[in-house]
PDB file of C-alpha atoms in Angstrom:
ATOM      1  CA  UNK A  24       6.917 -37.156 -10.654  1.00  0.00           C
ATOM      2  CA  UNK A  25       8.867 -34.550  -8.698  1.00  0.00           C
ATOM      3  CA  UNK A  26       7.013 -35.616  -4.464  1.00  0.00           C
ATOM      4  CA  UNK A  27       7.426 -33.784  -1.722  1.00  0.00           C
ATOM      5  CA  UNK A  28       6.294 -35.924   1.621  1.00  0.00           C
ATOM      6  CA  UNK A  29       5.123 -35.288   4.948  1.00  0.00           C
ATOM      7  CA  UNK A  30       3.844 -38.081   6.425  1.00  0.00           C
ATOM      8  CA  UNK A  31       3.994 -37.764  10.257  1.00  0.00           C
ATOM      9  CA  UNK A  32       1.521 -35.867  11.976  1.00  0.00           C
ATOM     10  CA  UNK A  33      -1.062 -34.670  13.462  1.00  0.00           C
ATOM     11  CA  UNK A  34       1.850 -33.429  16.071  1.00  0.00           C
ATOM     12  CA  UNK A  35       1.091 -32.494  19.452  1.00  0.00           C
ATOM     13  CA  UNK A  36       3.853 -31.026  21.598  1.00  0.00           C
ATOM     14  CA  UNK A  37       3.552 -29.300  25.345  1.00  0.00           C
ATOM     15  CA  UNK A  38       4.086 -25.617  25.491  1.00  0.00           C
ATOM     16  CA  UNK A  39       7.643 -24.598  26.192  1.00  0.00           C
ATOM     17  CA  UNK A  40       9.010 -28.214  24.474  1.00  0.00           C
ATOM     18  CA  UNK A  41      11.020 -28.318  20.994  1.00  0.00           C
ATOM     19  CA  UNK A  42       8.526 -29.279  17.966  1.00  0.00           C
ATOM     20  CA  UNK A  43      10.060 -30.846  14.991  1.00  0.00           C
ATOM     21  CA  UNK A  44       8.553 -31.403  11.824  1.00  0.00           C
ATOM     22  CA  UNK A  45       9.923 -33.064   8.929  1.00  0.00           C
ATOM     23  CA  UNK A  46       9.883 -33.082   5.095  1.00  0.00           C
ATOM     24  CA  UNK A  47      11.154 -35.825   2.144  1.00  0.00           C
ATOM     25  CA  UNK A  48      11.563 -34.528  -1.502  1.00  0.00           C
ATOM     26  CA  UNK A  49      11.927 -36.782  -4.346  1.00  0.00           C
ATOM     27  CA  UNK A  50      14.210 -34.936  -6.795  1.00  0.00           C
ATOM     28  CA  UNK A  51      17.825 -34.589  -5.943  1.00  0.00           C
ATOM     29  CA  UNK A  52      17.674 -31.393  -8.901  1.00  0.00           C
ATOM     30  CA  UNK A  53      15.774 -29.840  -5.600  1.00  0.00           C
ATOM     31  CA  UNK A  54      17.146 -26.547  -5.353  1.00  0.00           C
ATOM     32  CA  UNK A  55      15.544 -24.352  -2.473  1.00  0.00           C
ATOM     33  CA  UNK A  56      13.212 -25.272   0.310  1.00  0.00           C
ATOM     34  CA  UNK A  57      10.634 -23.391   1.922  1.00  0.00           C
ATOM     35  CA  UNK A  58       8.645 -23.728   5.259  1.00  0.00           C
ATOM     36  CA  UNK A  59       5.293 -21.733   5.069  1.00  0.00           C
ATOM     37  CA  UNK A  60       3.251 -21.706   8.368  1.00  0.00           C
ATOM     38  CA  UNK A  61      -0.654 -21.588   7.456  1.00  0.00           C
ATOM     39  CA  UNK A  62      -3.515 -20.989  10.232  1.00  0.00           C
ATOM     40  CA  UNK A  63      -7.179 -22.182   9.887  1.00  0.00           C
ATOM     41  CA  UNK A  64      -8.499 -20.761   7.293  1.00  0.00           C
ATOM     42  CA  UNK A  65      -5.540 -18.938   6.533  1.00  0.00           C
ATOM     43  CA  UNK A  66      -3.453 -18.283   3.553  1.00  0.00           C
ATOM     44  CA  UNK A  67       0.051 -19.602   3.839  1.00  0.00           C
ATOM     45  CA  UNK A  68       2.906 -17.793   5.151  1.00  0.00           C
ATOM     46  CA  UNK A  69       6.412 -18.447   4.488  1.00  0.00           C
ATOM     47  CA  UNK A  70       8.310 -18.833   7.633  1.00  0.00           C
ATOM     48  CA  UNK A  71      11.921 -20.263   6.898  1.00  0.00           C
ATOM     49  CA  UNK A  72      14.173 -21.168   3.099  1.00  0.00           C
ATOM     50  CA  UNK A  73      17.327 -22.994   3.253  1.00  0.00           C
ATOM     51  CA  UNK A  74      19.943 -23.435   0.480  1.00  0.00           C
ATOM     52  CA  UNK A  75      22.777 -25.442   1.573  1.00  0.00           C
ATOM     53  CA  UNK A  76      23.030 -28.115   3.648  1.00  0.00           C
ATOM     54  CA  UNK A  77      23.586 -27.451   7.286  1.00  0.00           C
ATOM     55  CA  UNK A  78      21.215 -25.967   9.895  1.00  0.00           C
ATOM     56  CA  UNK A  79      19.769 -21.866   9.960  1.00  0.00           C
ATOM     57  CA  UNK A  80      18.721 -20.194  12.645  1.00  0.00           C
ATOM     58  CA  UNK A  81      15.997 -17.423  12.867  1.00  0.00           C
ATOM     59  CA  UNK A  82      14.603 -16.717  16.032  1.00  0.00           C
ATOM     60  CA  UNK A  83      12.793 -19.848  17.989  1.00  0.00           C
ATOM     61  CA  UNK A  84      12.647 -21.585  14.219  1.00  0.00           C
ATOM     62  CA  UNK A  85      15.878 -23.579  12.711  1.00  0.00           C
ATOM     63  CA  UNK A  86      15.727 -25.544   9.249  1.00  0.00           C
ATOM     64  CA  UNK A  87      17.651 -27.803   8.511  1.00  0.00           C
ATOM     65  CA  UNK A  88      18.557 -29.864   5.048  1.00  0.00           C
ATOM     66  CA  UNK A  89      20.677 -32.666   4.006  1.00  0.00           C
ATOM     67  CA  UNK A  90      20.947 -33.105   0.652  1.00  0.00           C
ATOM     68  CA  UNK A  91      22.365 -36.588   0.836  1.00  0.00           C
ATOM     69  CA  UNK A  92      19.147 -37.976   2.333  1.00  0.00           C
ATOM     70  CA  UNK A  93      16.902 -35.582   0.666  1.00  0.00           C
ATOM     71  CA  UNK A  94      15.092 -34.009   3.891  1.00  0.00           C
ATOM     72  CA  UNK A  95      14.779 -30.735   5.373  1.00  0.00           C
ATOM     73  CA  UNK A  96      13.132 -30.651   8.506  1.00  0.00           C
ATOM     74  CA  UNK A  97      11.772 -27.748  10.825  1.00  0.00           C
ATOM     75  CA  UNK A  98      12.593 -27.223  14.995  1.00  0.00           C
ATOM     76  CA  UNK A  99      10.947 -24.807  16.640  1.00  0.00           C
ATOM     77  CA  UNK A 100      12.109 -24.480  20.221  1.00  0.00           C
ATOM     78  CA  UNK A 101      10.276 -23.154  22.985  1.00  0.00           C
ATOM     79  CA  UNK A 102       6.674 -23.916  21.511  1.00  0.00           C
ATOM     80  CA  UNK A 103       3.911 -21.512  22.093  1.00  0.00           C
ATOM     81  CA  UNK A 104      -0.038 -22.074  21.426  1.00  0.00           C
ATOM     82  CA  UNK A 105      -0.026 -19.457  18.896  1.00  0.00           C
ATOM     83  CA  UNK A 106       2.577 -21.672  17.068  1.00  0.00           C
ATOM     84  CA  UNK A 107      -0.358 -24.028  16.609  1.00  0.00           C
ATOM     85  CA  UNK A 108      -0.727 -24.375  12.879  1.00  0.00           C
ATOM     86  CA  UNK A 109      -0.221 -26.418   9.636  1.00  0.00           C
ATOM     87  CA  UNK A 110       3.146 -26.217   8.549  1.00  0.00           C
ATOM     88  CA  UNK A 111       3.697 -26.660   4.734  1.00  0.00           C
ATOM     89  CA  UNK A 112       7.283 -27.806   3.369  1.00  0.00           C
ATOM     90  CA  UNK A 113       7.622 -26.558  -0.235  1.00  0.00           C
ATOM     91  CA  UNK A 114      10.606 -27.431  -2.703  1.00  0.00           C
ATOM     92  CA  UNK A 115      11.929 -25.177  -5.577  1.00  0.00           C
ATOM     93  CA  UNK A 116      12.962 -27.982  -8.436  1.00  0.00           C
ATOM     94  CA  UNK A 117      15.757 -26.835 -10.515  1.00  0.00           C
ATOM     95  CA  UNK A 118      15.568 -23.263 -11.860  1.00  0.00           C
ATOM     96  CA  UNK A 119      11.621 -23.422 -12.127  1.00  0.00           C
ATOM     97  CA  UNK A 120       9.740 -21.250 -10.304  1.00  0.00           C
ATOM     98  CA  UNK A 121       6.618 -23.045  -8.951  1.00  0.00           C
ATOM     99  CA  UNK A 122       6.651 -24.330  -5.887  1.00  0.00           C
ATOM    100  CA  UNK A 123       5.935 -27.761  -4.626  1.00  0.00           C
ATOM    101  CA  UNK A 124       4.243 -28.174  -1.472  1.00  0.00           C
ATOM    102  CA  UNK A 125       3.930 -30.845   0.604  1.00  0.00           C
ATOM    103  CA  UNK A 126       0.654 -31.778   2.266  1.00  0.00           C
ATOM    104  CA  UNK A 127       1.322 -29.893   5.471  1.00  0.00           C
ATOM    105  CA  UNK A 128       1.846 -31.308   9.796  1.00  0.00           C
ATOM    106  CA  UNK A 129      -0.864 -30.005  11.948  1.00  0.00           C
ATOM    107  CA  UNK A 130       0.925 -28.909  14.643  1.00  0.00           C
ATOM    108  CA  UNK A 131      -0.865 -28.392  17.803  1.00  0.00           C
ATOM    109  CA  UNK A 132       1.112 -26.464  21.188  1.00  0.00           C
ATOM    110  CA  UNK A 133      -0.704 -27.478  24.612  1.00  0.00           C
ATOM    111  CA  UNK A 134      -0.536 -24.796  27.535  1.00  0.00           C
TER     112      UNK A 134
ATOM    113  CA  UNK B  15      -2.558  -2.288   2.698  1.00  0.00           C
ATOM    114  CA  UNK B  16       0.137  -3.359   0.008  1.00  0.00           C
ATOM    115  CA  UNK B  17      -0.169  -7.072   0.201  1.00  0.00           C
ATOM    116  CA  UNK B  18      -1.654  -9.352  -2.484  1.00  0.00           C
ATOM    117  CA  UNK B  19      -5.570  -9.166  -2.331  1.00  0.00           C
ATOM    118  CA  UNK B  20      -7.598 -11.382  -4.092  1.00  0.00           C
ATOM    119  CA  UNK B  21     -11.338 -11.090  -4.672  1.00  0.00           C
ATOM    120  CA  UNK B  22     -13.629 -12.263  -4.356  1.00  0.00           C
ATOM    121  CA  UNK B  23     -13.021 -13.745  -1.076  1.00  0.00           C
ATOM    122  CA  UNK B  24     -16.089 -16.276  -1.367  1.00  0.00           C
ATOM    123  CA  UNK B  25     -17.838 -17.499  -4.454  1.00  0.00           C
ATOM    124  CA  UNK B  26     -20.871 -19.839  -4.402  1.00  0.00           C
ATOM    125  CA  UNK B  27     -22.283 -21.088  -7.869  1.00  0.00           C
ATOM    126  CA  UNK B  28     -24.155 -23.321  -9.065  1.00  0.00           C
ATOM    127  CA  UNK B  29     -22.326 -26.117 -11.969  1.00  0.00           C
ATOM    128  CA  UNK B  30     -21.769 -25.669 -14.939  1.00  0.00           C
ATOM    129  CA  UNK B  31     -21.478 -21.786 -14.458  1.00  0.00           C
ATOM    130  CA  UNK B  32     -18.395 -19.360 -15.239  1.00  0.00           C
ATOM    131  CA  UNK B  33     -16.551 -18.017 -12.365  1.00  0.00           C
ATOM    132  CA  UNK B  34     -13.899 -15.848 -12.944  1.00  0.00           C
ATOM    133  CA  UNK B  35     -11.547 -14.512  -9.519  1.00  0.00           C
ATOM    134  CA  UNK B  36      -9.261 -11.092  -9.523  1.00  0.00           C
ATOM    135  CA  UNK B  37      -6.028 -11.180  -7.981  1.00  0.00           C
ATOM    136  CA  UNK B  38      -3.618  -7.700  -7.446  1.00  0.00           C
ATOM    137  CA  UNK B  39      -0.019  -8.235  -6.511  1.00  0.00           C
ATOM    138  CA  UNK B  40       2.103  -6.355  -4.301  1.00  0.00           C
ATOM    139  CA  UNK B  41       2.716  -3.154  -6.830  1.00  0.00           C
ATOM    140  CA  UNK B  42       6.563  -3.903  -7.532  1.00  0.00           C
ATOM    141  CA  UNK B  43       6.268  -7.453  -7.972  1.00  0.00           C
ATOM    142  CA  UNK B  44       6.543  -8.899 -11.496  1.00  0.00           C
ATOM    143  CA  UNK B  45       6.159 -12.582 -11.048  1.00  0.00           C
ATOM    144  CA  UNK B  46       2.649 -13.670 -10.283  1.00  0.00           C
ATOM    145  CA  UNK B  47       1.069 -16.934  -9.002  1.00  0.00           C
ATOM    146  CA  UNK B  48      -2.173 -19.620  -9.001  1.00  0.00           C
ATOM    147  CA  UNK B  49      -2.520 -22.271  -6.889  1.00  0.00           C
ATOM    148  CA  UNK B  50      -5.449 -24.598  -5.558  1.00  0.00           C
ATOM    149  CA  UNK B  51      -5.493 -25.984  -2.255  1.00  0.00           C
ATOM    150  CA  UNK B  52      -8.233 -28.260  -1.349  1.00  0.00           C
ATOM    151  CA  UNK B  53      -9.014 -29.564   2.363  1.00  0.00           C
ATOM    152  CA  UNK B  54      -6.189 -31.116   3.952  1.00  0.00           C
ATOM    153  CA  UNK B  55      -3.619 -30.597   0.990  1.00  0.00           C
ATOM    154  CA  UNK B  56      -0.882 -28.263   0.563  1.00  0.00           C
ATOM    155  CA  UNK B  57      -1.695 -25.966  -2.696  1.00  0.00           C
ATOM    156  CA  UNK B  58      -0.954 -27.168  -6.089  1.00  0.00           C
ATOM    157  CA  UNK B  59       0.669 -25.043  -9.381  1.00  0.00           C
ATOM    158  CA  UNK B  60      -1.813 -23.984 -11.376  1.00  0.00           C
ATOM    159  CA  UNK B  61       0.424 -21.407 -13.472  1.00  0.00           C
ATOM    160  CA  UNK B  62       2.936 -18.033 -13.220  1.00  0.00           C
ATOM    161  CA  UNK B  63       2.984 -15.082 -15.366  1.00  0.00           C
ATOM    162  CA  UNK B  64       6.191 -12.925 -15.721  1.00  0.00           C
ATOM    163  CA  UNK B  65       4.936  -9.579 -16.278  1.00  0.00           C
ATOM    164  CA  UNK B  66       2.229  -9.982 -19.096  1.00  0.00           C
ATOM    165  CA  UNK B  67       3.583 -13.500 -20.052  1.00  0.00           C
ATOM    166  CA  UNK B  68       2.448 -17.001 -19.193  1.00  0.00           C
ATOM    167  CA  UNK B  69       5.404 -18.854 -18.239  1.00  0.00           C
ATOM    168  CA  UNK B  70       4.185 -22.054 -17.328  1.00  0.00           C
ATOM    169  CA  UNK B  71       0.790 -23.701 -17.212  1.00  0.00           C
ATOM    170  CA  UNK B  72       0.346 -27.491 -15.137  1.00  0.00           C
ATOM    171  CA  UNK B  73      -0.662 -30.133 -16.752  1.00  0.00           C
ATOM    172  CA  UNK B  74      -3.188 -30.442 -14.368  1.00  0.00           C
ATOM    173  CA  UNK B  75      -5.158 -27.290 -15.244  1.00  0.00           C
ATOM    174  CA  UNK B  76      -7.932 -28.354 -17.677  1.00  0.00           C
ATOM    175  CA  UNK B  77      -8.892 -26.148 -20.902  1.00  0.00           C
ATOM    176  CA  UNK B  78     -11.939 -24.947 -18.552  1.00  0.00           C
ATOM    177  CA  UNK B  79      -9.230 -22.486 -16.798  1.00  0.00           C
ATOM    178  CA  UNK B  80      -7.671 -19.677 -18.374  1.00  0.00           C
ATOM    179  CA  UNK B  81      -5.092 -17.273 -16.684  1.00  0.00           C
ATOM    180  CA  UNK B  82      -4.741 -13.274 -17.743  1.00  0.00           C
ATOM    181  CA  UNK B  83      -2.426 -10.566 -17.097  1.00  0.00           C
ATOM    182  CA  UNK B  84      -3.218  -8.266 -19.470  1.00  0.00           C
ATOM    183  CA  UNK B  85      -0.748  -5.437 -18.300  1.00  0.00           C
ATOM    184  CA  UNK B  86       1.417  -7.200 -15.558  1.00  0.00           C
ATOM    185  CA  UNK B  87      -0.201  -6.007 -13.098  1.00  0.00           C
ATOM    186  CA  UNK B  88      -3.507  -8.008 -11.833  1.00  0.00           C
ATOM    187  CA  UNK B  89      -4.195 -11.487 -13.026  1.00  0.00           C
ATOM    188  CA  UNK B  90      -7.790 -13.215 -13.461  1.00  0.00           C
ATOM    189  CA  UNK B  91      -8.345 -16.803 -13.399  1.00  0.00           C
ATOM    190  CA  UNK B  92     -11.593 -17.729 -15.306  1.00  0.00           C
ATOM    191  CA  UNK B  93     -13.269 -21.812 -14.799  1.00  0.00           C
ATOM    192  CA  UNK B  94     -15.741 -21.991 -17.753  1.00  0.00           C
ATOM    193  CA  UNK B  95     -18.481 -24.869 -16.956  1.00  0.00           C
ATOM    194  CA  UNK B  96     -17.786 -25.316 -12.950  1.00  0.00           C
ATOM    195  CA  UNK B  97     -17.926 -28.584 -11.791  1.00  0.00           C
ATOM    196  CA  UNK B  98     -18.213 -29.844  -8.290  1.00  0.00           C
ATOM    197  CA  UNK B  99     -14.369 -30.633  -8.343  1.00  0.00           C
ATOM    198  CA  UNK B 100     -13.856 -27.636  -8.777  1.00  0.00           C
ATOM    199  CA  UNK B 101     -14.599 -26.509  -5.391  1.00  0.00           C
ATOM    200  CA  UNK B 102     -11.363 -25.290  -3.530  1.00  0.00           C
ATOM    201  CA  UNK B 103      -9.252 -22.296  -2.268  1.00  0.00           C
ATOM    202  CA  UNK B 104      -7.865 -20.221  -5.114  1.00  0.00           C
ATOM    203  CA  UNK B 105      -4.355 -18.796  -4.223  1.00  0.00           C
ATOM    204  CA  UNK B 106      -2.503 -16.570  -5.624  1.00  0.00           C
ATOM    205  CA  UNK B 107       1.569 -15.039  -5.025  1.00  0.00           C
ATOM    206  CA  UNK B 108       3.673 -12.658  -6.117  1.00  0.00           C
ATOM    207  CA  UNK B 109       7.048 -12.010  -6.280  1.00  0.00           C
ATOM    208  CA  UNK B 110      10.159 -10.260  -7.547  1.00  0.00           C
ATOM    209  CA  UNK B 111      12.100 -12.435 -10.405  1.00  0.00           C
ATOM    210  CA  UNK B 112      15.364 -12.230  -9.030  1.00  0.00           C
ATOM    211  CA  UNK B 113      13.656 -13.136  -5.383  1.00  0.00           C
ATOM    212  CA  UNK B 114      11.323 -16.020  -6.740  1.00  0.00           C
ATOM    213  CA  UNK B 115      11.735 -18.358  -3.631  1.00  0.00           C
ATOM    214  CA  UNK B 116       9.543 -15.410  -1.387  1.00  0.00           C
ATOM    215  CA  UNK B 117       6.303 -15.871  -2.585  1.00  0.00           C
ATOM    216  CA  UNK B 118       3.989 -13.924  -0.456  1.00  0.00           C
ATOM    217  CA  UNK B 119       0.411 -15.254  -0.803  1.00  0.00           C
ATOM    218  CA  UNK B 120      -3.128 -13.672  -0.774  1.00  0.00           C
ATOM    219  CA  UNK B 121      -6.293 -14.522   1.494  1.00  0.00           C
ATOM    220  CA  UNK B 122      -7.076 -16.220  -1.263  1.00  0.00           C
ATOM    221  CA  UNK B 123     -10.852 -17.379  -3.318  1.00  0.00           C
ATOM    222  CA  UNK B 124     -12.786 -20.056  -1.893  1.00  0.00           C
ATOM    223  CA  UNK B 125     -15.064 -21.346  -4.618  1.00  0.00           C
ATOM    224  CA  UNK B 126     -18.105 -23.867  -3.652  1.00  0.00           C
ATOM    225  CA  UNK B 127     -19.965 -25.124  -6.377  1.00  0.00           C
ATOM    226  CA  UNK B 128     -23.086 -26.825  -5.896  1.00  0.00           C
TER     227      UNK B 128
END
């Protein structure tokens, strides 16, 4: 069964500090990977994909994935409260389309 | 507004009732989206349509639920005989086909049965 783990958390960082949040996936097949930011009572919101292995940068947010080890992980620098959230890492398996999601960090940024 | 709406947004009923939830796409979209997400999970496939077609179903989706898009355009999810388990956020996405991996979700359906 194609897994997709996130297992630390709740995460609690100080505003202004670097938050990261990390993701497993079973399936080496694992094609694309996804981080979706979702608010209370929220639907999600897809933040970040990554393709190749290596580090990509958009804004505060940089994923990164290694293949190899099978994780992609999430660093958002320069926390804010409003970053406070659940972050969801979802994996693309081969050419299907569904995703996979993880079940989510809690982040929470302290002012 | 051109993002996906779903509706309704909240559904009460009582078990062993029929619910049945709308979801519209963004307009150019042609891949379309169910998931359930239940209290401290992430959401879980429940099935895609291409256009008109059903593409893929899970395994997980009894024969209670049925999926339509009768024109490729909005989808309806139906639950025949609700059950308590059934109670959970209905999601859908859309998406182009050649830009599958941006799914852009709806508010989505939150169905309590009692």
């Amino acid at each position: 069964q194609k897994e997709v783990e996130q297992n630390s958390g709740p995460l609690s960082v100080p505003e202004g500090a670097i938050a990261s949040l990390n993701c497993t996936y079973s399936d080496r097949g694992s094609q694309s990977f996804f981080w979706y930011r979702q608010y209370s009572g929220k639907s999600p919101e897809l933040i970040m994909f990554i393709y190749s292995n290596g580090d990509k940068e958009d804004g505060r947010f940089t994923a990164q994935l290694n293949k190899a080890s099978q994780y992609v992980s999430l660093l958002i620098r320069d926390s804010q409260p409003s970053d406070s959230a659940t972050y969801l890492c979802a994996v693309k398996f081969g050419a299907n389309s569904k995703l996979t999601f993880g079940k989510g960090i809690t982040l929470s940024v302290r002012p | 507004d051109t993002g996906v709406s779903q509706n309704p947004r909240h559904k009460i009923t009582k078990r062993g009732q029929n619910v049945t939830f709308r979801c519209d796409p963004i307009s150019e979209h042609n891949r379309l989206y169910w998931y359930r997400q239940t209290l401290g999970q992430g959401p879980e496939f429940l099935t895609y349509f291409q256009n008109e077609a059903q593409l893929e179903k899970s395994r997980l989706l009894s024969d209670r639920f049925s999926a339509e898009r009768p024109k490729g355009s909005f989808s309806t999810l139906e639950i025949q005989r609700t059950e308590q388990g059934d109670s959970a956020m209905y999601l859908c996405a859309s998406s182009l086909s050649q830009r599958s991996y941006e799914q852009y979700f709806g508010p989505g359906t939150r169905l309590t049965v009692t």
